[in-house]
Short mmCIF file of C-alpha atoms and ligand atoms in Angstrom, two decimals:
data_model
loop_
_atom_site.label_atom_id
_atom_site.label_comp_id
_atom_site.label_asym_id
_atom_site.label_seq_id
_atom_site.Cartn_x
_atom_site.Cartn_y
_atom_site.Cartn_z
CA MET A 1 -13.91 -11.89 24.07
CA THR A 2 -13.00 -8.43 25.11
CA SER A 3 -11.62 -9.51 28.51
CA GLN A 4 -9.17 -11.73 26.68
CA ASN A 5 -5.56 -10.37 26.18
CA ILE A 6 -4.72 -11.05 22.45
CA TYR A 7 -1.15 -10.32 21.54
CA ILE A 8 -0.29 -10.64 17.87
CA LEU A 9 3.24 -10.55 16.41
CA ALA A 10 3.01 -9.68 12.78
CA ILE A 11 5.69 -9.93 10.05
CA GLU A 12 5.69 -8.33 6.58
CA SER A 13 8.36 -9.07 4.04
CA SER A 14 6.51 -9.04 0.66
CA CYS A 15 8.72 -6.45 -1.17
CA ASP A 16 11.62 -4.37 0.05
CA ASP A 17 10.61 -3.44 3.57
CA THR A 18 11.17 -5.68 6.51
CA ALA A 19 8.54 -4.96 9.03
CA ALA A 20 7.29 -6.28 12.39
CA ALA A 21 4.61 -5.09 14.71
CA VAL A 22 2.95 -6.04 18.03
CA MET A 23 -0.77 -5.57 18.49
CA HIS A 24 -2.71 -5.87 21.79
CA ASN A 25 -6.51 -6.35 21.43
CA GLY A 26 -6.46 -4.38 18.08
CA LYS A 27 -4.26 -1.53 19.28
CA ILE A 28 -0.70 -1.12 18.01
CA LEU A 29 2.07 -1.42 20.61
CA SER A 30 4.97 -1.19 18.17
CA ASN A 31 5.42 -0.85 14.38
CA ILE A 32 8.95 -1.21 13.12
CA VAL A 33 9.96 -0.92 9.44
CA ALA A 34 13.56 -1.48 8.12
CA ASN A 35 13.74 0.17 4.62
CA GLN A 36 16.17 -1.21 2.18
CA LYS A 37 18.27 1.71 0.83
CA ILE A 38 20.22 -0.65 -1.56
CA HIS A 39 17.56 -0.43 -4.27
CA GLU A 40 17.93 3.28 -4.76
CA GLU A 41 21.09 2.81 -6.77
CA TYR A 42 19.28 0.59 -9.17
CA GLY A 43 16.12 2.66 -9.62
CA GLY A 44 13.87 -0.18 -8.60
CA VAL A 45 13.63 -3.20 -6.40
CA VAL A 46 16.16 -5.90 -7.18
CA PRO A 47 14.49 -9.13 -5.90
CA GLU A 48 17.66 -11.03 -5.17
CA LEU A 49 19.10 -8.15 -3.07
CA ALA A 50 15.67 -7.70 -1.35
CA SER A 51 15.60 -11.30 -0.06
CA ARG A 52 19.13 -11.07 1.29
CA ALA A 53 18.41 -7.86 3.02
CA HIS A 54 15.22 -9.35 4.58
CA GLN A 55 17.43 -12.12 6.01
CA GLN A 56 19.73 -9.63 7.54
CA HIS A 57 16.94 -7.48 9.04
CA ILE A 58 14.23 -9.88 10.13
CA VAL A 59 15.61 -10.89 13.58
CA PRO A 60 16.71 -7.35 14.69
CA VAL A 61 13.31 -5.94 13.47
CA VAL A 62 11.26 -8.56 15.39
CA ASP A 63 13.42 -8.13 18.40
CA GLN A 64 12.99 -4.23 18.31
CA ALA A 65 9.16 -4.70 17.92
CA LEU A 66 8.99 -6.89 20.97
CA LYS A 67 11.09 -4.62 23.00
CA LYS A 68 9.25 -1.55 21.98
CA ALA A 69 6.03 -3.16 22.93
CA SER A 70 7.53 -4.26 26.28
CA ILE A 71 6.42 -7.86 25.98
CA ASN A 72 8.31 -11.13 25.73
CA LYS A 73 7.76 -13.96 23.21
CA GLU A 74 5.97 -16.12 25.81
CA GLN A 75 3.08 -13.56 25.99
CA LEU A 76 2.20 -13.84 22.28
CA SER A 77 -1.10 -15.40 21.30
CA ALA A 78 -0.24 -15.94 17.61
CA ILE A 79 2.18 -15.07 14.77
CA ALA A 80 0.73 -13.46 11.65
CA PHE A 81 2.73 -13.14 8.48
CA THR A 82 2.34 -11.99 4.84
CA ARG A 83 1.80 -15.05 2.60
CA GLY A 84 1.48 -12.97 -0.60
CA PRO A 85 1.16 -11.41 -3.08
CA GLY A 86 4.80 -10.21 -3.41
CA LEU A 87 8.30 -11.22 -4.44
CA MET A 88 8.78 -14.97 -3.78
CA GLY A 89 12.26 -14.65 -2.34
CA SER A 90 11.10 -11.82 -0.08
CA LEU A 91 8.04 -13.70 1.08
CA LEU A 92 9.97 -16.81 1.80
CA VAL A 93 12.10 -15.10 4.43
CA GLY A 94 9.01 -13.79 6.42
CA THR A 95 7.03 -16.99 5.95
CA SER A 96 9.81 -19.36 7.06
CA PHE A 97 10.63 -17.11 10.07
CA ALA A 98 6.99 -16.82 11.11
CA LYS A 99 6.49 -20.69 10.80
CA SER A 100 9.53 -21.43 12.86
CA LEU A 101 8.64 -19.03 15.61
CA ALA A 102 5.09 -20.19 15.86
CA TYR A 103 6.36 -23.84 16.02
CA GLY A 104 8.96 -22.98 18.62
CA LEU A 105 6.43 -21.17 20.81
CA ASN A 106 3.71 -23.68 20.08
CA ILE A 107 1.12 -20.96 19.30
CA PRO A 108 -1.17 -20.43 16.23
CA LEU A 109 0.15 -19.33 12.86
CA ILE A 110 -2.03 -16.97 10.82
CA ASP A 111 -1.49 -16.24 7.06
CA VAL A 112 -2.36 -12.85 5.78
CA ASN A 113 -3.04 -11.54 2.31
CA HIS A 114 -1.09 -8.31 1.79
CA MET A 115 -3.81 -6.62 -0.33
CA GLN A 116 -6.50 -7.50 2.22
CA ALA A 117 -4.25 -6.04 4.97
CA HIS A 118 -3.90 -2.71 3.03
CA ILE A 119 -7.73 -2.51 3.20
CA LEU A 120 -8.21 -3.84 6.81
CA ALA A 121 -5.56 -1.35 8.16
CA HIS A 122 -8.66 0.94 8.57
CA PHE A 123 -9.83 -1.39 11.44
CA ILE A 124 -6.72 -0.82 13.63
CA GLU A 125 -7.91 0.74 16.85
CA GLU A 126 -6.93 4.42 16.63
CA ASP A 127 -8.76 7.16 18.61
CA ALA A 128 -8.67 9.76 15.94
CA PHE A 129 -9.74 7.46 13.00
CA ASP A 130 -13.22 6.23 12.14
CA LYS A 131 -13.65 2.77 10.85
CA PRO A 132 -15.56 2.48 7.52
CA PRO A 133 -18.99 0.80 7.76
CA PHE A 134 -19.93 -2.17 5.51
CA PRO A 135 -20.36 -2.13 2.62
CA PHE A 136 -17.66 0.27 1.51
CA LEU A 137 -15.41 0.73 -1.49
CA ALA A 138 -11.65 0.43 -0.96
CA MET A 139 -9.17 1.64 -3.56
CA THR A 140 -5.79 0.01 -2.98
CA ILE A 141 -3.12 1.97 -4.72
CA SER A 142 0.47 0.90 -4.36
CA GLY A 143 3.68 0.11 -6.27
CA GLY A 144 2.39 -3.30 -7.18
CA HIS A 145 -1.33 -2.96 -7.27
CA THR A 146 -4.23 -0.71 -8.33
CA GLN A 147 -7.66 -2.12 -7.34
CA ILE A 148 -11.17 -1.06 -6.50
CA VAL A 149 -12.64 -3.60 -4.03
CA ARG A 150 -16.18 -3.85 -2.75
CA VAL A 151 -15.89 -4.79 0.94
CA ASP A 152 -19.02 -6.35 2.48
CA SER A 153 -17.41 -7.57 5.63
CA HIS A 154 -13.87 -8.09 6.96
CA PHE A 155 -13.49 -11.23 5.02
CA ASP A 156 -15.97 -10.80 2.20
CA MET A 157 -14.32 -8.69 -0.53
CA GLU A 158 -14.71 -8.54 -4.31
CA VAL A 159 -12.34 -6.84 -6.78
CA ILE A 160 -14.52 -4.93 -9.05
CA GLY A 161 -11.79 -3.07 -11.03
CA GLU A 162 -7.97 -3.32 -11.42
CA THR A 163 -5.14 -2.28 -13.56
CA ILE A 164 -4.63 -4.16 -16.81
CA ASP A 165 -0.95 -3.27 -16.89
CA ASP A 166 1.22 -1.01 -14.53
CA ALA A 167 0.21 -0.13 -11.04
CA VAL A 168 -0.35 3.52 -10.19
CA GLY A 169 2.85 3.56 -7.98
CA GLU A 170 4.76 2.34 -10.98
CA ALA A 171 3.30 5.26 -13.03
CA PHE A 172 4.71 7.64 -10.40
CA ASP A 173 8.07 5.81 -10.11
CA LYS A 174 8.61 5.29 -13.85
CA SER A 175 7.71 8.90 -14.78
CA GLY A 176 10.02 10.03 -12.01
CA LYS A 177 12.87 7.84 -13.40
CA LEU A 178 12.70 9.44 -16.75
CA LEU A 179 12.79 12.86 -15.09
CA GLY A 180 15.96 11.74 -13.30
CA LEU A 181 14.38 11.49 -9.84
CA GLY A 182 15.52 8.85 -7.41
CA TYR A 183 13.60 5.66 -6.49
CA PRO A 184 10.84 5.60 -5.37
CA ALA A 185 9.81 8.82 -7.04
CA GLY A 186 6.25 9.03 -5.73
CA PRO A 187 7.06 11.07 -2.58
CA GLU A 188 9.33 13.46 -4.61
CA ILE A 189 6.73 14.02 -7.29
CA ASP A 190 4.27 14.76 -4.53
CA ARG A 191 6.56 17.28 -2.90
CA ARG A 192 7.36 19.05 -6.15
CA ALA A 193 3.79 18.96 -7.30
CA LYS A 194 2.87 21.34 -4.51
CA LEU A 195 5.28 23.94 -6.05
CA GLY A 196 4.09 23.53 -9.62
CA ASN A 197 1.08 24.30 -11.87
CA PRO A 198 -1.03 21.14 -12.34
CA LYS A 199 -2.45 22.50 -15.58
CA ALA A 200 0.88 23.48 -17.14
CA PHE A 201 0.90 20.36 -19.39
CA THR A 202 -1.83 18.02 -20.54
CA PHE A 203 -1.45 14.30 -20.80
CA THR A 204 -4.22 12.29 -22.39
CA LYS A 205 -5.97 9.91 -19.96
CA PRO A 206 -6.13 6.27 -21.02
CA ARG A 207 -9.47 4.91 -22.35
CA VAL A 208 -10.33 1.84 -20.47
CA ASP A 209 -13.85 0.59 -20.22
CA GLY A 210 -15.55 0.01 -16.96
CA LEU A 211 -13.67 0.06 -13.60
CA ASN A 212 -10.33 -1.11 -14.88
CA PHE A 213 -7.18 1.00 -14.99
CA SER A 214 -4.30 1.29 -17.39
CA PHE A 215 -1.12 3.31 -16.80
CA SER A 216 1.39 2.09 -19.27
CA GLY A 217 0.19 4.39 -22.02
CA LEU A 218 0.52 7.42 -19.67
CA LYS A 219 4.18 6.54 -18.97
CA THR A 220 4.88 6.34 -22.78
CA ALA A 221 3.01 9.65 -23.39
CA ILE A 222 5.16 11.34 -20.69
CA LEU A 223 8.31 9.86 -22.17
CA TYR A 224 7.56 11.16 -25.69
CA PHE A 225 6.53 14.59 -24.35
CA VAL A 226 9.68 15.00 -22.41
CA GLN A 227 11.93 13.78 -25.28
CA LYS A 228 10.23 16.26 -27.56
CA GLN A 229 10.60 19.19 -25.21
CA VAL A 230 14.22 18.36 -24.36
CA LYS A 231 15.12 18.38 -28.10
CA ALA A 232 13.84 21.97 -28.20
CA ASN A 233 15.33 23.02 -24.92
CA PRO A 234 17.99 20.80 -23.31
CA ASN A 235 17.20 22.46 -19.91
CA PHE A 236 13.48 21.81 -20.18
CA ILE A 237 13.35 19.22 -17.31
CA GLU A 238 15.25 21.30 -14.74
CA GLU A 239 13.51 24.47 -15.66
CA ARG A 240 10.08 23.05 -15.46
CA LEU A 241 10.30 20.12 -13.13
CA ASP A 242 7.75 21.38 -10.54
CA ASP A 243 5.18 21.98 -13.30
CA ILE A 244 5.94 18.57 -14.92
CA CYS A 245 5.50 16.81 -11.55
CA ALA A 246 2.25 18.77 -10.83
CA SER A 247 0.80 17.92 -14.22
CA ILE A 248 1.69 14.21 -13.97
CA GLN A 249 0.19 13.96 -10.45
CA TYR A 250 -2.95 15.92 -11.52
CA THR A 251 -3.44 13.47 -14.46
CA ILE A 252 -2.93 10.42 -12.20
CA ILE A 253 -5.33 11.69 -9.59
CA GLY A 254 -7.96 12.51 -12.27
CA ILE A 255 -7.75 8.86 -13.49
CA LEU A 256 -8.21 7.50 -9.94
CA ILE A 257 -11.12 9.84 -9.10
CA ASP A 258 -12.97 9.15 -12.34
CA LYS A 259 -12.94 5.40 -11.66
CA LEU A 260 -14.01 5.88 -8.04
CA LYS A 261 -16.93 8.08 -9.14
CA LEU A 262 -17.95 5.42 -11.62
CA ALA A 263 -17.63 2.62 -8.95
CA SER A 264 -19.69 4.62 -6.48
CA LYS A 265 -22.35 5.21 -9.09
CA GLN A 266 -22.51 1.65 -10.18
CA THR A 267 -22.67 0.17 -6.69
CA GLY A 268 -24.53 3.01 -4.92
CA ILE A 269 -21.87 2.89 -2.16
CA LYS A 270 -20.65 6.24 -0.88
CA HIS A 271 -18.33 5.18 1.89
CA ILE A 272 -14.85 5.23 0.24
CA ALA A 273 -11.54 4.19 1.70
CA ILE A 274 -8.06 4.16 0.28
CA GLY A 275 -5.03 2.24 1.16
CA GLY A 276 -1.47 1.37 -0.08
CA GLY A 277 1.66 3.48 -0.48
CA VAL A 278 0.15 5.88 -3.01
CA SER A 279 -2.58 6.84 -0.46
CA ALA A 280 0.27 8.74 1.31
CA ASN A 281 -0.02 11.19 -1.69
CA THR A 282 -1.18 14.74 -0.57
CA GLY A 283 -3.03 15.29 -3.84
CA ILE A 284 -5.15 12.19 -3.74
CA ARG A 285 -5.93 12.82 -0.06
CA GLU A 286 -7.13 16.28 -1.00
CA ALA A 287 -9.12 14.99 -4.09
CA LEU A 288 -10.83 12.37 -1.96
CA LYS A 289 -11.77 14.90 0.85
CA ASN A 290 -13.19 17.18 -1.95
CA GLY A 291 -15.31 14.26 -2.97
CA GLU A 292 -17.19 14.60 0.33
CA GLN A 293 -18.85 17.88 -0.81
CA LYS A 294 -18.84 17.17 -4.62
CA PHE A 295 -20.23 13.61 -4.61
CA GLY A 296 -21.65 13.12 -1.10
CA TRP A 297 -18.90 10.58 -0.14
CA THR A 298 -17.67 9.79 3.31
CA THR A 299 -14.03 9.05 2.94
CA TYR A 300 -11.52 7.12 5.06
CA ILE A 301 -7.75 7.77 4.80
CA PRO A 302 -5.43 5.63 6.90
CA LYS A 303 -2.93 7.10 9.34
CA PHE A 304 0.17 7.92 7.33
CA GLU A 305 2.32 5.13 8.86
CA TYR A 306 -0.27 2.51 7.80
CA THR A 307 -0.32 3.51 4.12
CA THR A 308 3.03 2.34 2.82
CA ASP A 309 4.06 -1.30 3.56
CA ASN A 310 4.00 -2.07 7.29
CA ALA A 311 3.30 -4.93 9.65
CA ALA A 312 0.58 -3.17 11.70
CA MET A 313 -1.89 -3.90 8.90
CA ILE A 314 -0.81 -7.51 8.93
CA ALA A 315 -1.36 -7.51 12.76
CA ILE A 316 -4.93 -6.33 12.38
CA VAL A 317 -5.82 -9.10 9.95
CA GLY A 318 -4.03 -11.56 12.28
CA HIS A 319 -6.22 -10.20 15.16
CA LEU A 320 -9.48 -10.54 13.28
CA LYS A 321 -8.61 -14.05 12.02
CA TYR A 322 -7.54 -15.02 15.58
CA LEU A 323 -11.00 -14.04 16.79
CA GLU A 324 -12.50 -16.37 14.24
CA GLY A 325 -9.98 -19.20 14.98
CA ASP A 326 -8.83 -19.13 11.36
CA TYR A 327 -5.31 -20.49 11.60
CA ALA A 328 -2.87 -21.77 9.12
CA ASP A 329 -1.05 -25.09 9.48
CA GLN A 330 2.66 -25.59 9.20
CA SER A 331 2.49 -26.90 5.64
CA ILE A 332 1.44 -23.48 4.33
CA MET A 333 3.61 -21.95 1.67
CA ALA A 334 4.29 -18.37 0.43
CA SER A 335 2.28 -17.43 -2.73
CA ALA A 336 3.65 -14.73 -4.97
CA ARG A 337 0.40 -14.36 -6.87
CA LEU A 338 -2.06 -14.71 -4.03
CA LYS A 339 -5.43 -13.37 -5.01
CA LEU A 340 -7.77 -11.32 -2.86
O1 KG4 B 401 2.30 -0.02 -0.58
P1 KG4 B 401 3.69 0.34 -0.99
O2 KG4 B 401 4.69 0.77 0.19
O3 KG4 B 401 4.45 -0.97 -1.53
C1 KG4 B 401 3.81 -1.78 -2.34
O4 KG4 B 401 3.08 -2.70 -1.93
O5 KG4 B 401 3.98 -1.60 -3.61
O6 KG4 B 401 3.71 1.34 -2.13
C2 KG4 B 401 4.90 1.89 -2.62
C3 KG4 B 401 4.47 2.87 -3.72
C4 KG4 B 401 5.73 3.40 -4.51
O7 KG4 B 401 5.36 3.26 -5.88
C5 KG4 B 401 5.86 4.86 -4.08
O8 KG4 B 401 6.40 5.67 -5.10
C6 KG4 B 401 4.39 5.21 -3.82
O9 KG4 B 401 3.92 4.03 -3.18
N1 KG4 B 401 4.26 6.34 -2.97
C7 KG4 B 401 3.75 7.49 -3.33
C8 KG4 B 401 3.86 8.37 -2.17
N2 KG4 B 401 4.43 7.75 -1.14
C9 KG4 B 401 4.67 6.50 -1.64
N3 KG4 B 401 3.25 7.86 -4.53
C10 KG4 B 401 2.86 9.15 -4.58
N4 KG4 B 401 2.90 10.10 -3.62
C11 KG4 B 401 3.44 9.77 -2.41
N5 KG4 B 401 3.41 10.67 -1.43
ZN1 ZN B 402 1.74 -2.83 -0.18
#
């Protein structure tokens, strides 16, 4: 197998980023992402605008990925694409494009589950990054999902805990919105949290049994807290913004780490990986590293560019499925609610 030259072109269009990547035998040759600025004005992703922007970006992004990788279409072994979960209009653009290209080139088409890709991003060949051994626990934390997954092999995964309402990324973004921060607010809260006191304000953590999460109550608690403070001091937000951000981030990280501790205790698994946009957060990275001493964990944090939505993670799943001969046929359809 290793003497084979496998080139995968991967396409990701599940939400508001149009992305394409080229992988050679598990190594990334190019990883292009076109962000859609248009949604910033609306404080959240507008699905109709996202699909239109994907349509504009997809050909130039794929073209750039091939050029940067210095290969031509004829060298490709297969086309991998995100089948779901995600926004239907967005998924349709990537799916239709991938199907047409695979058909035109007469090469295999490989469907990829976006959430599985956030986890398998850890298997991209990178010199400075270790791959987690099986079994491990993966916590996928993004704008659309919050899950704890038990991973027994590349394709044997079980969701053992997930959010019953908002995703953790939404908790960041919605809290940021009510503080007047732009969209997405996660990176800005992260930046400000470093300048503030995490214990300045206390927000009650939600009580959810077992390994499930809930974040909608926290958002409401933050809203009421801010409204009350602003009544007493109209300048409260601008005067204490760093402290508010630090306290929100501290609370969210506490919720995530508590559940990871419980999951590790219940399963006896101490190898812990994270993935998804929120795993770019400095605080969660630090808290996870601290877990190595505190709880005896070995932790795996993906390279920064493989945390938020990207096509490199789609490429690695494509590569692994290619090795197994697990191809899709041309009748495959996008699936907005695809399960892990
Ligand atoms: O995985 P992703 O790019 O897209 C989804 O599949 O949802 O995740 C996007 C989410 C957004 O909610 C964004 O605010 C959050 O990831 N995010 C962060 C940080 N960077 C991105 N949240 C907290 N701290 C960060 N540094
Ligand atoms: Zn994602």
